[in-house]
PDB file of C-alpha atoms in Angstrom:
ATOM      1  CA  MET A   1     -43.222 -16.396 -30.803  1.00 44.00           C
ATOM      2  CA  SER A   2     -44.183 -13.050 -29.297  1.00 39.00           C
ATOM      3  CA  LYS A   3     -47.776 -12.429 -28.387  1.00 41.00           C
ATOM      4  CA  LYS A   4     -49.631 -10.048 -30.665  1.00 39.00           C
ATOM      5  CA  LEU A   5     -50.847  -6.946 -28.907  1.00 36.00           C
ATOM      6  CA  SER A   6     -54.561  -6.407 -28.978  1.00 42.00           C
ATOM      7  CA  LYS A   7     -56.250  -3.055 -29.231  1.00 39.00           C
ATOM      8  CA  GLU A   8     -57.541  -3.586 -25.706  1.00 40.00           C
ATOM      9  CA  GLU A   9     -53.982  -4.054 -24.438  1.00 36.00           C
ATOM     10  CA  VAL A  10     -52.820  -0.844 -26.043  1.00 32.00           C
ATOM     11  CA  ARG A  11     -55.273   1.846 -25.072  1.00 30.00           C
ATOM     12  CA  GLY A  12     -56.183   3.795 -28.163  1.00 32.00           C
ATOM     13  CA  PRO A  13     -58.693   6.607 -28.440  1.00 30.00           C
ATOM     14  CA  ASP A  14     -62.112   5.184 -27.663  1.00 35.00           C
ATOM     15  CA  ALA A  15     -64.248   8.214 -28.443  1.00 26.00           C
ATOM     16  CA  PHE A  16     -64.591   7.488 -32.142  1.00 26.00           C
ATOM     17  CA  VAL A  17     -65.290   3.805 -31.537  1.00 28.00           C
ATOM     18  CA  ALA A  18     -68.027   4.764 -29.087  1.00 31.00           C
ATOM     19  CA  THR A  19     -69.843   6.814 -31.714  1.00 26.00           C
ATOM     20  CA  SER A  20     -69.729   3.897 -34.131  1.00 32.00           C
ATOM     21  CA  ASP A  21     -70.980   1.050 -31.975  1.00 33.00           C
ATOM     22  CA  LYS A  22     -74.433   1.096 -33.567  1.00 27.00           C
ATOM     23  CA  VAL A  23     -73.047  -0.750 -36.564  1.00 26.00           C
ATOM     24  CA  GLY A  24     -70.221  -2.699 -35.042  1.00 29.00           C
ATOM     25  CA  LYS A  25     -66.703  -2.296 -33.763  1.00 36.00           C
ATOM     26  CA  TRP A  26     -64.396  -0.017 -35.670  1.00 30.00           C
ATOM     27  CA  ILE A  27     -61.774  -2.667 -36.331  1.00 32.00           C
ATOM     28  CA  GLU A  28     -60.724  -5.867 -34.596  1.00 35.00           C
ATOM     29  CA  LYS A  29     -57.134  -6.893 -34.119  1.00 39.00           C
ATOM     30  CA  ASN A  30     -57.558  -9.795 -36.546  1.00 32.00           C
ATOM     31  CA  LYS A  31     -58.145  -7.188 -39.268  1.00 33.00           C
ATOM     32  CA  VAL A  32     -61.716  -8.202 -40.072  1.00 36.00           C
ATOM     33  CA  PRO A  33     -63.118  -4.912 -41.404  1.00 34.00           C
ATOM     34  CA  VAL A  34     -66.267  -3.448 -40.029  1.00 34.00           C
ATOM     35  CA  PHE A  35     -65.837   0.119 -41.230  1.00 39.00           C
ATOM     36  CA  SER A  36     -68.381   1.656 -38.930  1.00 39.00           C
ATOM     37  CA  ILE A  37     -68.703   5.189 -40.226  1.00 38.00           C
ATOM     38  CA  ILE A  38     -72.440   5.159 -39.971  1.00 37.00           C
ATOM     39  CA  GLY A  39     -72.473   5.688 -36.231  1.00 40.00           C
ATOM     40  CA  ALA A  40     -74.512   8.312 -34.457  1.00 40.00           C
ATOM     41  CA  LEU A  41     -71.900  11.046 -34.883  1.00 40.00           C
ATOM     42  CA  PHE A  42     -71.523  10.524 -38.628  1.00 46.00           C
ATOM     43  CA  VAL A  43     -75.229  10.310 -39.376  1.00 47.00           C
ATOM     44  CA  ILE A  44     -76.239  13.269 -37.236  1.00 46.00           C
ATOM     45  CA  GLY A  45     -73.369  15.449 -38.419  1.00 51.00           C
ATOM     46  CA  GLY A  46     -73.619  14.436 -42.051  1.00 54.00           C
ATOM     47  CA  ILE A  47     -77.370  14.842 -42.258  1.00 54.00           C
ATOM     48  CA  LYS A  48     -77.123  18.278 -40.664  1.00 55.00           C
ATOM     49  CA  VAL A  49     -74.569  19.399 -43.257  1.00 57.00           C
ATOM     50  CA  ALA A  50     -76.709  18.042 -46.075  1.00 56.00           C
ATOM     51  CA  TRP A  51     -79.874  19.567 -44.686  1.00 52.00           C
ATOM     52  CA  ASP A  52     -78.300  22.985 -44.142  1.00 54.00           C
ATOM     53  CA  GLN A  53     -76.724  23.042 -47.591  1.00 53.00           C
ATOM     54  CA  TRP A  54     -80.021  22.419 -49.320  1.00 48.00           C
ATOM     55  CA  ALA A  55     -82.206  24.459 -46.962  1.00 46.00           C
ATOM     56  CA  GLY A  56     -83.389  26.707 -49.772  1.00 47.00           C
ATOM     57  CA  TYR A  57     -84.469  23.780 -51.937  1.00 50.00           C
ATOM     58  CA  ARG A  58     -86.536  21.699 -49.569  1.00 51.00           C
ATOM     59  CA  GLU A  59     -89.584  20.418 -51.331  1.00 61.00           C
ATOM     60  CA  LYS A  60     -92.389  20.662 -48.829  1.00 70.00           C
ATOM     61  CA  SER A  61     -94.472  17.958 -50.450  1.00 74.00           C
ATOM     62  CA  ALA A  62     -91.573  15.498 -50.479  1.00 79.00           C
ATOM     63  CA  GLN A  63     -90.845  16.166 -46.835  1.00 79.00           C
ATOM     64  CA  GLU A  64     -94.468  15.668 -45.891  1.00 79.00           C
ATOM     65  CA  ALA A  65     -94.695  12.432 -47.858  1.00 81.00           C
ATOM     66  CA  LEU A  66     -91.603  11.039 -46.154  1.00 85.00           C
ATOM     67  CA  TYR A  67     -92.370  12.370 -42.695  1.00 84.00           C
ATOM     68  CA  THR A  68     -95.096   9.880 -41.808  1.00 87.00           C
ATOM     69  CA  VAL A  69     -93.021   6.762 -42.384  1.00 89.00           C
ATOM     70  CA  GLU A  70     -89.881   8.368 -40.929  1.00 88.00           C
ATOM     71  CA  ALA A  71     -91.805   9.187 -37.758  1.00 88.00           C
ATOM     72  CA  LYS A  72     -92.914   5.553 -37.490  1.00 91.00           C
ATOM     73  CA  ILE A  73     -89.348   4.318 -37.957  1.00 90.00           C
ATOM     74  CA  LYS A  74     -88.024   6.767 -35.375  1.00 89.00           C
ATOM     75  CA  LYS A  75     -90.689   5.694 -32.888  1.00 92.00           C
ATOM     76  CA  LYS A  76     -89.795   2.042 -33.418  1.00 91.00           C
ATOM     77  CA  GLN A  77     -86.096   2.786 -32.938  1.00 88.00           C
ATOM     78  CA  GLU A  78     -86.856   4.550 -29.667  1.00 91.00           C
ATOM     79  CA  GLU A  79     -88.908   1.565 -28.488  1.00 92.00           C
ATOM     80  CA  ILE A  80     -86.066  -0.817 -29.362  1.00 89.00           C
ATOM     81  CA  ALA A  81     -83.533   1.374 -27.561  1.00 88.00           C
ATOM     82  CA  LYS A  82     -85.688   1.411 -24.414  1.00 91.00           C
ATOM     83  CA  GLU A  83     -86.139  -2.353 -24.588  1.00 89.00           C
ATOM     84  CA  LEU A  84     -82.395  -2.927 -24.909  1.00 86.00           C
ATOM     85  CA  GLU A  85     -81.650  -0.530 -22.066  1.00 88.00           C
ATOM     86  CA  ALA A  86     -84.155  -2.317 -19.832  1.00 89.00           C
ATOM     87  CA  LYS A  87     -82.513  -5.676 -20.566  1.00 84.00           C
ATOM     88  CA  LYS A  88     -79.120  -4.173 -19.849  1.00 85.00           C
ATOM     89  CA  GLU A  89     -80.265  -2.849 -16.479  1.00 87.00           C
ATOM     90  CA  LYS A  90     -81.692  -6.268 -15.601  1.00 85.00           C
ATOM     91  CA  LYS A  91     -78.481  -7.897 -16.881  1.00 85.00           C
ATOM     92  CA  GLU A  92     -80.528  -9.985 -19.286  1.00 83.00           C
ATOM     93  CA  PRO A  93     -78.954 -11.114 -22.571  1.00 83.00           C
ATOM     94  CA  ALA A  94     -80.111  -9.140 -25.582  1.00 74.00           C
ATOM     95  CA  ALA A  95     -81.910 -11.289 -28.126  1.00 76.00           C
ATOM     96  CA  ASP A  96     -80.779 -11.314 -31.735  1.00 81.00           C
ATOM     97  CA  ARG A  97     -82.683  -8.707 -33.691  1.00 84.00           C
ATOM     98  CA  SER A  98     -83.944  -8.858 -37.257  1.00 90.00           C
ATOM     99  CA  LEU A  99     -84.493  -5.841 -39.475  1.00 91.00           C
ATOM    100  CA  GLU A 100     -87.600  -7.391 -40.980  1.00 91.00           C
ATOM    101  CA  ALA A 101     -88.981  -8.406 -37.607  1.00 91.00           C
ATOM    102  CA  ASP A 102     -88.370  -4.979 -36.102  1.00 91.00           C
ATOM    103  CA  PHE A 103     -89.618  -2.830 -38.965  1.00 91.00           C
ATOM    104  CA  GLY A 104     -91.642  -5.115 -41.253  1.00 90.00           C
ATOM    105  CA  PRO A 105     -93.491  -3.333 -44.086  1.00 92.00           C
ATOM    106  CA  LEU A 106     -92.089   0.055 -43.045  1.00 92.00           C
ATOM    107  CA  LEU A 107     -88.912  -0.780 -44.973  1.00 91.00           C
ATOM    108  CA  SER A 108     -90.598  -1.355 -48.325  1.00 92.00           C
ATOM    109  CA  GLU A 109     -92.853   1.652 -47.740  1.00 93.00           C
ATOM    110  CA  TYR A 110     -89.859   3.877 -47.036  1.00 92.00           C
ATOM    111  CA  SER A 111     -87.905   2.563 -50.028  1.00 92.00           C
ATOM    112  CA  SER A 112     -90.880   3.026 -52.340  1.00 92.00           C
ATOM    113  CA  GLN A 113     -91.381   6.616 -51.237  1.00 91.00           C
ATOM    114  CA  ILE A 114     -87.702   7.380 -51.730  1.00 92.00           C
ATOM    115  CA  ASN A 115     -87.874   6.058 -55.287  1.00 90.00           C
ATOM    116  CA  ASP A 116     -91.127   7.895 -55.988  1.00 88.00           C
ATOM    117  CA  LEU A 117     -89.543  11.177 -54.869  1.00 86.00           C
ATOM    118  CA  LYS A 118     -86.196  10.756 -56.592  1.00 85.00           C
ATOM    119  CA  GLY A 119     -86.119  14.327 -57.831  1.00 78.00           C
ATOM    120  CA  SER A 120     -86.046  15.763 -54.319  1.00 83.00           C
ATOM    121  CA  LYS A 121     -83.231  16.450 -51.914  1.00 84.00           C
ATOM    122  CA  ALA A 122     -85.436  15.189 -49.094  1.00 85.00           C
ATOM    123  CA  SER A 123     -85.384  11.744 -50.694  1.00 89.00           C
ATOM    124  CA  LEU A 124     -81.572  11.801 -50.811  1.00 90.00           C
ATOM    125  CA  ILE A 125     -81.470  12.484 -47.092  1.00 88.00           C
ATOM    126  CA  ALA A 126     -83.962   9.661 -46.589  1.00 90.00           C
ATOM    127  CA  SER A 127     -81.683   7.418 -48.674  1.00 92.00           C
ATOM    128  CA  ILE A 128     -78.845   8.074 -46.242  1.00 91.00           C
ATOM    129  CA  HIS A 129     -81.135   7.213 -43.336  1.00 90.00           C
ATOM    130  CA  LEU A 130     -82.308   3.955 -44.912  1.00 93.00           C
ATOM    131  CA  ALA A 131     -78.797   2.840 -45.882  1.00 92.00           C
ATOM    132  CA  ALA A 132     -77.690   3.545 -42.313  1.00 90.00           C
ATOM    133  CA  LEU A 133     -80.574   1.445 -41.001  1.00 91.00           C
ATOM    134  CA  TYR A 134     -79.563  -1.490 -43.212  1.00 92.00           C
ATOM    135  CA  MET A 135     -76.001  -1.282 -41.938  1.00 89.00           C
ATOM    136  CA  ASP A 136     -77.125  -0.862 -38.347  1.00 88.00           C
ATOM    137  CA  TYR A 137     -78.488  -4.417 -38.682  1.00 89.00           C
ATOM    138  CA  LYS A 138     -75.429  -5.571 -40.667  1.00 90.00           C
ATOM    139  CA  GLU A 139     -77.567  -6.018 -43.785  1.00 92.00           C
ATOM    140  CA  PHE A 140     -74.624  -4.918 -45.911  1.00 92.00           C
ATOM    141  CA  GLU A 141     -75.677  -6.643 -49.127  1.00 95.00           C
ATOM    142  CA  LYS A 142     -79.031  -4.876 -49.012  1.00 94.00           C
ATOM    143  CA  ALA A 143     -77.264  -1.609 -48.274  1.00 94.00           C
ATOM    144  CA  LYS A 144     -74.985  -2.074 -51.296  1.00 95.00           C
ATOM    145  CA  ALA A 145     -77.874  -2.840 -53.624  1.00 96.00           C
ATOM    146  CA  PHE A 146     -79.873   0.128 -52.369  1.00 95.00           C
ATOM    147  CA  LEU A 147     -76.929   2.538 -52.568  1.00 95.00           C
ATOM    148  CA  ALA A 148     -76.099   1.370 -56.094  1.00 96.00           C
ATOM    149  CA  GLU A 149     -79.563   2.549 -57.126  1.00 94.00           C
ATOM    150  CA  GLN A 150     -79.115   5.939 -55.460  1.00 94.00           C
ATOM    151  CA  LEU A 151     -75.527   6.835 -56.440  1.00 95.00           C
ATOM    152  CA  PRO A 152     -76.366   7.941 -60.017  1.00 93.00           C
ATOM    153  CA  ARG A 153     -78.387  10.764 -58.458  1.00 91.00           C
ATOM    154  CA  VAL A 154     -75.534  12.460 -56.591  1.00 92.00           C
ATOM    155  CA  GLY A 155     -73.429  13.779 -59.466  1.00 92.00           C
ATOM    156  CA  LYS A 156     -69.648  13.978 -59.239  1.00 94.00           C
ATOM    157  CA  SER A 157     -69.102  16.242 -56.247  1.00 95.00           C
ATOM    158  CA  GLY A 158     -70.692  17.661 -53.146  1.00 92.00           C
ATOM    159  CA  THR A 159     -72.272  16.753 -49.852  1.00 90.00           C
ATOM    160  CA  PHE A 160     -74.525  13.939 -51.037  1.00 91.00           C
ATOM    161  CA  PHE A 161     -71.789  12.585 -53.305  1.00 94.00           C
ATOM    162  CA  GLY A 162     -69.525  12.247 -50.284  1.00 93.00           C
ATOM    163  CA  LEU A 163     -72.108  10.829 -47.914  1.00 92.00           C
ATOM    164  CA  LEU A 164     -73.399   8.108 -50.219  1.00 94.00           C
ATOM    165  CA  HIS A 165     -69.952   7.084 -51.463  1.00 95.00           C
ATOM    166  CA  MET A 166     -68.732   6.813 -47.872  1.00 92.00           C
ATOM    167  CA  GLN A 167     -71.683   4.576 -47.097  1.00 92.00           C
ATOM    168  CA  MET A 168     -70.976   2.443 -50.151  1.00 94.00           C
ATOM    169  CA  GLY A 169     -67.353   2.128 -49.075  1.00 93.00           C
ATOM    170  CA  THR A 170     -68.527   1.027 -45.653  1.00 89.00           C
ATOM    171  CA  ALA A 171     -70.816  -1.649 -47.064  1.00 91.00           C
ATOM    172  CA  LEU A 172     -68.146  -2.894 -49.474  1.00 93.00           C
ATOM    173  CA  ALA A 173     -65.499  -3.152 -46.754  1.00 91.00           C
ATOM    174  CA  ALA A 174     -67.887  -4.967 -44.438  1.00 90.00           C
ATOM    175  CA  THR A 175     -68.404  -7.633 -47.125  1.00 90.00           C
ATOM    176  CA  GLY A 176     -64.685  -8.057 -47.797  1.00 90.00           C
ATOM    177  CA  LYS A 177     -64.547  -5.939 -50.961  1.00 93.00           C
ATOM    178  CA  ASN A 178     -61.652  -3.856 -49.686  1.00 92.00           C
ATOM    179  CA  GLU A 179     -60.190  -2.831 -53.039  1.00 96.00           C
ATOM    180  CA  GLU A 180     -63.568  -1.509 -54.157  1.00 97.00           C
ATOM    181  CA  ALA A 181     -64.059   0.155 -50.782  1.00 94.00           C
ATOM    182  CA  ARG A 182     -60.689   1.851 -51.162  1.00 96.00           C
ATOM    183  CA  SER A 183     -61.820   3.320 -54.483  1.00 97.00           C
ATOM    184  CA  GLU A 184     -64.940   4.755 -52.850  1.00 96.00           C
ATOM    185  CA  PHE A 185     -62.955   6.392 -50.058  1.00 95.00           C
ATOM    186  CA  GLU A 186     -60.419   7.762 -52.544  1.00 98.00           C
ATOM    187  CA  MET A 187     -63.211   9.476 -54.482  1.00 98.00           C
ATOM    188  CA  VAL A 188     -64.362  11.192 -51.307  1.00 96.00           C
ATOM    189  CA  VAL A 189     -60.852  12.337 -50.394  1.00 97.00           C
ATOM    190  CA  LYS A 190     -60.356  13.826 -53.866  1.00 98.00           C
ATOM    191  CA  ASP A 191     -63.655  15.729 -53.796  1.00 97.00           C
ATOM    192  CA  PRO A 192     -63.399  19.317 -52.456  1.00 96.00           C
ATOM    193  CA  GLY A 193     -67.151  19.324 -51.959  1.00 95.00           C
ATOM    194  CA  SER A 194     -66.860  16.492 -49.436  1.00 94.00           C
ATOM    195  CA  ALA A 195     -64.256  18.226 -47.270  1.00 94.00           C
ATOM    196  CA  PHE A 196     -66.217  17.601 -44.066  1.00 91.00           C
ATOM    197  CA  LEU A 197     -65.716  13.852 -44.649  1.00 92.00           C
ATOM    198  CA  HIS A 198     -62.003  13.902 -45.492  1.00 95.00           C
ATOM    199  CA  ALA A 199     -60.805  13.007 -42.000  1.00 93.00           C
ATOM    200  CA  GLU A 200     -63.046   9.930 -41.953  1.00 92.00           C
ATOM    201  CA  ALA A 201     -62.148   8.955 -45.509  1.00 93.00           C
ATOM    202  CA  VAL A 202     -58.381   9.164 -44.950  1.00 95.00           C
ATOM    203  CA  LEU A 203     -58.702   6.969 -41.875  1.00 93.00           C
ATOM    204  CA  LYS A 204     -60.785   4.455 -43.844  1.00 92.00           C
ATOM    205  CA  LEU A 205     -58.145   4.398 -46.567  1.00 94.00           C
ATOM    206  CA  GLY A 206     -55.589   3.471 -43.934  1.00 93.00           C
ATOM    207  CA  LEU A 207     -57.778   0.653 -42.649  1.00 91.00           C
ATOM    208  CA  ALA A 208     -58.403  -0.654 -46.160  1.00 91.00           C
ATOM    209  CA  GLU A 209     -54.701  -0.613 -47.022  1.00 93.00           C
ATOM    210  CA  GLU A 210     -53.760  -2.346 -43.780  1.00 90.00           C
ATOM    211  CA  ILE A 211     -56.300  -5.094 -44.358  1.00 90.00           C
ATOM    212  CA  LEU A 212     -55.016  -5.503 -47.921  1.00 92.00           C
ATOM    213  CA  GLY A 213     -51.503  -5.944 -46.519  1.00 91.00           C
ATOM    214  CA  ASN A 214     -50.170  -2.598 -47.715  1.00 94.00           C
ATOM    215  CA  VAL A 215     -48.658  -1.618 -44.386  1.00 92.00           C
ATOM    216  CA  ASP A 216     -46.578   1.317 -45.627  1.00 94.00           C
ATOM    217  CA  LYS A 217     -49.553   2.890 -47.398  1.00 96.00           C
ATOM    218  CA  ALA A 218     -51.689   2.329 -44.322  1.00 94.00           C
ATOM    219  CA  ARG A 219     -49.089   4.065 -42.195  1.00 95.00           C
ATOM    220  CA  ASP A 220     -49.020   7.015 -44.618  1.00 97.00           C
ATOM    221  CA  HIS A 221     -52.789   7.447 -44.361  1.00 96.00           C
ATOM    222  CA  TYR A 222     -52.748   7.128 -40.577  1.00 95.00           C
ATOM    223  CA  ASN A 223     -49.970   9.728 -40.428  1.00 97.00           C
ATOM    224  CA  ARG A 224     -51.945  12.096 -42.613  1.00 97.00           C
ATOM    225  CA  ALA A 225     -55.129  11.648 -40.603  1.00 95.00           C
ATOM    226  CA  SER A 226     -53.328  12.103 -37.279  1.00 96.00           C
ATOM    227  CA  GLN A 227     -51.509  15.241 -38.431  1.00 97.00           C
ATOM    228  CA  GLU A 228     -53.834  17.007 -40.873  1.00 97.00           C
ATOM    229  CA  PHE A 229     -56.974  16.203 -38.890  1.00 94.00           C
ATOM    230  CA  SER A 230     -55.459  15.982 -35.413  1.00 94.00           C
ATOM    231  CA  ALA A 231     -58.397  17.689 -33.692  1.00 93.00           C
ATOM    232  CA  THR A 232     -60.958  15.209 -35.025  1.00 90.00           C
ATOM    233  CA  ASP A 233     -61.990  11.844 -33.616  1.00 89.00           C
ATOM    234  CA  ALA A 234     -60.722  10.214 -36.810  1.00 90.00           C
ATOM    235  CA  GLY A 235     -57.325  11.866 -36.367  1.00 91.00           C
ATOM    236  CA  LYS A 236     -57.091  10.720 -32.760  1.00 91.00           C
ATOM    237  CA  THR A 237     -58.085   7.199 -33.768  1.00 90.00           C
ATOM    238  CA  ALA A 238     -55.417   7.166 -36.489  1.00 92.00           C
ATOM    239  CA  LYS A 239     -52.837   8.205 -33.909  1.00 93.00           C
ATOM    240  CA  GLY A 240     -53.867   5.243 -31.780  1.00 91.00           C
ATOM    241  CA  TYR A 241     -53.497   2.863 -34.732  1.00 91.00           C
ATOM    242  CA  LEU A 242     -50.036   4.238 -35.470  1.00 92.00           C
ATOM    243  CA  ARG A 243     -49.031   3.587 -31.879  1.00 91.00           C
ATOM    244  CA  LEU A 244     -50.397   0.059 -32.103  1.00 89.00           C
ATOM    245  CA  MET A 245     -48.511  -0.596 -35.354  1.00 89.00           C
ATOM    246  CA  ASN A 246     -45.270   0.612 -33.780  1.00 86.00           C
ATOM    247  CA  LEU A 247     -45.731  -1.544 -30.703  1.00 87.00           C
ATOM    248  CA  GLU A 248     -46.514  -4.609 -32.805  1.00 83.00           C
ATOM    249  CA  LYS A 249     -43.434  -3.973 -34.921  1.00 81.00           C
ATOM    250  CA  ALA A 250     -41.307  -3.714 -31.793  1.00 81.00           C
ATOM    251  CA  ALA A 251     -42.849  -6.876 -30.333  1.00 79.00           C
ATOM    252  CA  ALA A 252     -42.226  -8.807 -33.556  1.00 76.00           C
ATOM    253  CA  GLY A 253     -38.544  -7.897 -33.399  1.00 69.00           C
ATOM    254  CA  ARG A 254     -38.027  -9.327 -29.925  1.00 51.00           C
TER     255      ARG A 254
END
């Protein structure tokens, strides 16, 4: 029996994986899905698009109400990052971290404020931040429950529609709900208002199909991502997965 080729053995594009390591590896060779779209690049880029789009509708009071707790969360994240970096420099093992232990009552305070300010765009942006924080700690069930409460607010198209549905797809895939995740990604791909997410969504569709055993469909999505979005990190990653699929196919035929 021929040895299966691992992703490490076939060098694929690492740039996209590097931006996603805050919530886990992009995909392992055993096909366990950790669809890590909520990495630094996605959050920063997506929030900027959302913020710019709604610049004329920012509710000052909502921003001010959310700012205090957001500042506390950001400060805590910076402290954690420094602590982890110090351990890394000393070559000490990083201890397991808990969302509750790290942030305590800040989580419920943040969630309560988001719900209290549901009519504001600022609270939608905060929702994206909080869902990302849940997934950063692999609290995918909590992320799903929270996102399910927020999704009715985003309508049927647009920036927030795309961002929150992509996050829901991520949480679903991470808990093994790949058919449901596929539906979320398909909605994003079909939405013209979520065009800035299409490269990511097409790649995620390929991953979902591959995990579900639909190899031909996965290949189609990877081909589309690598060709239509060739300049993006998602497109480059898809190209790497296509190369890996071809090498595995060749190895299986030996």
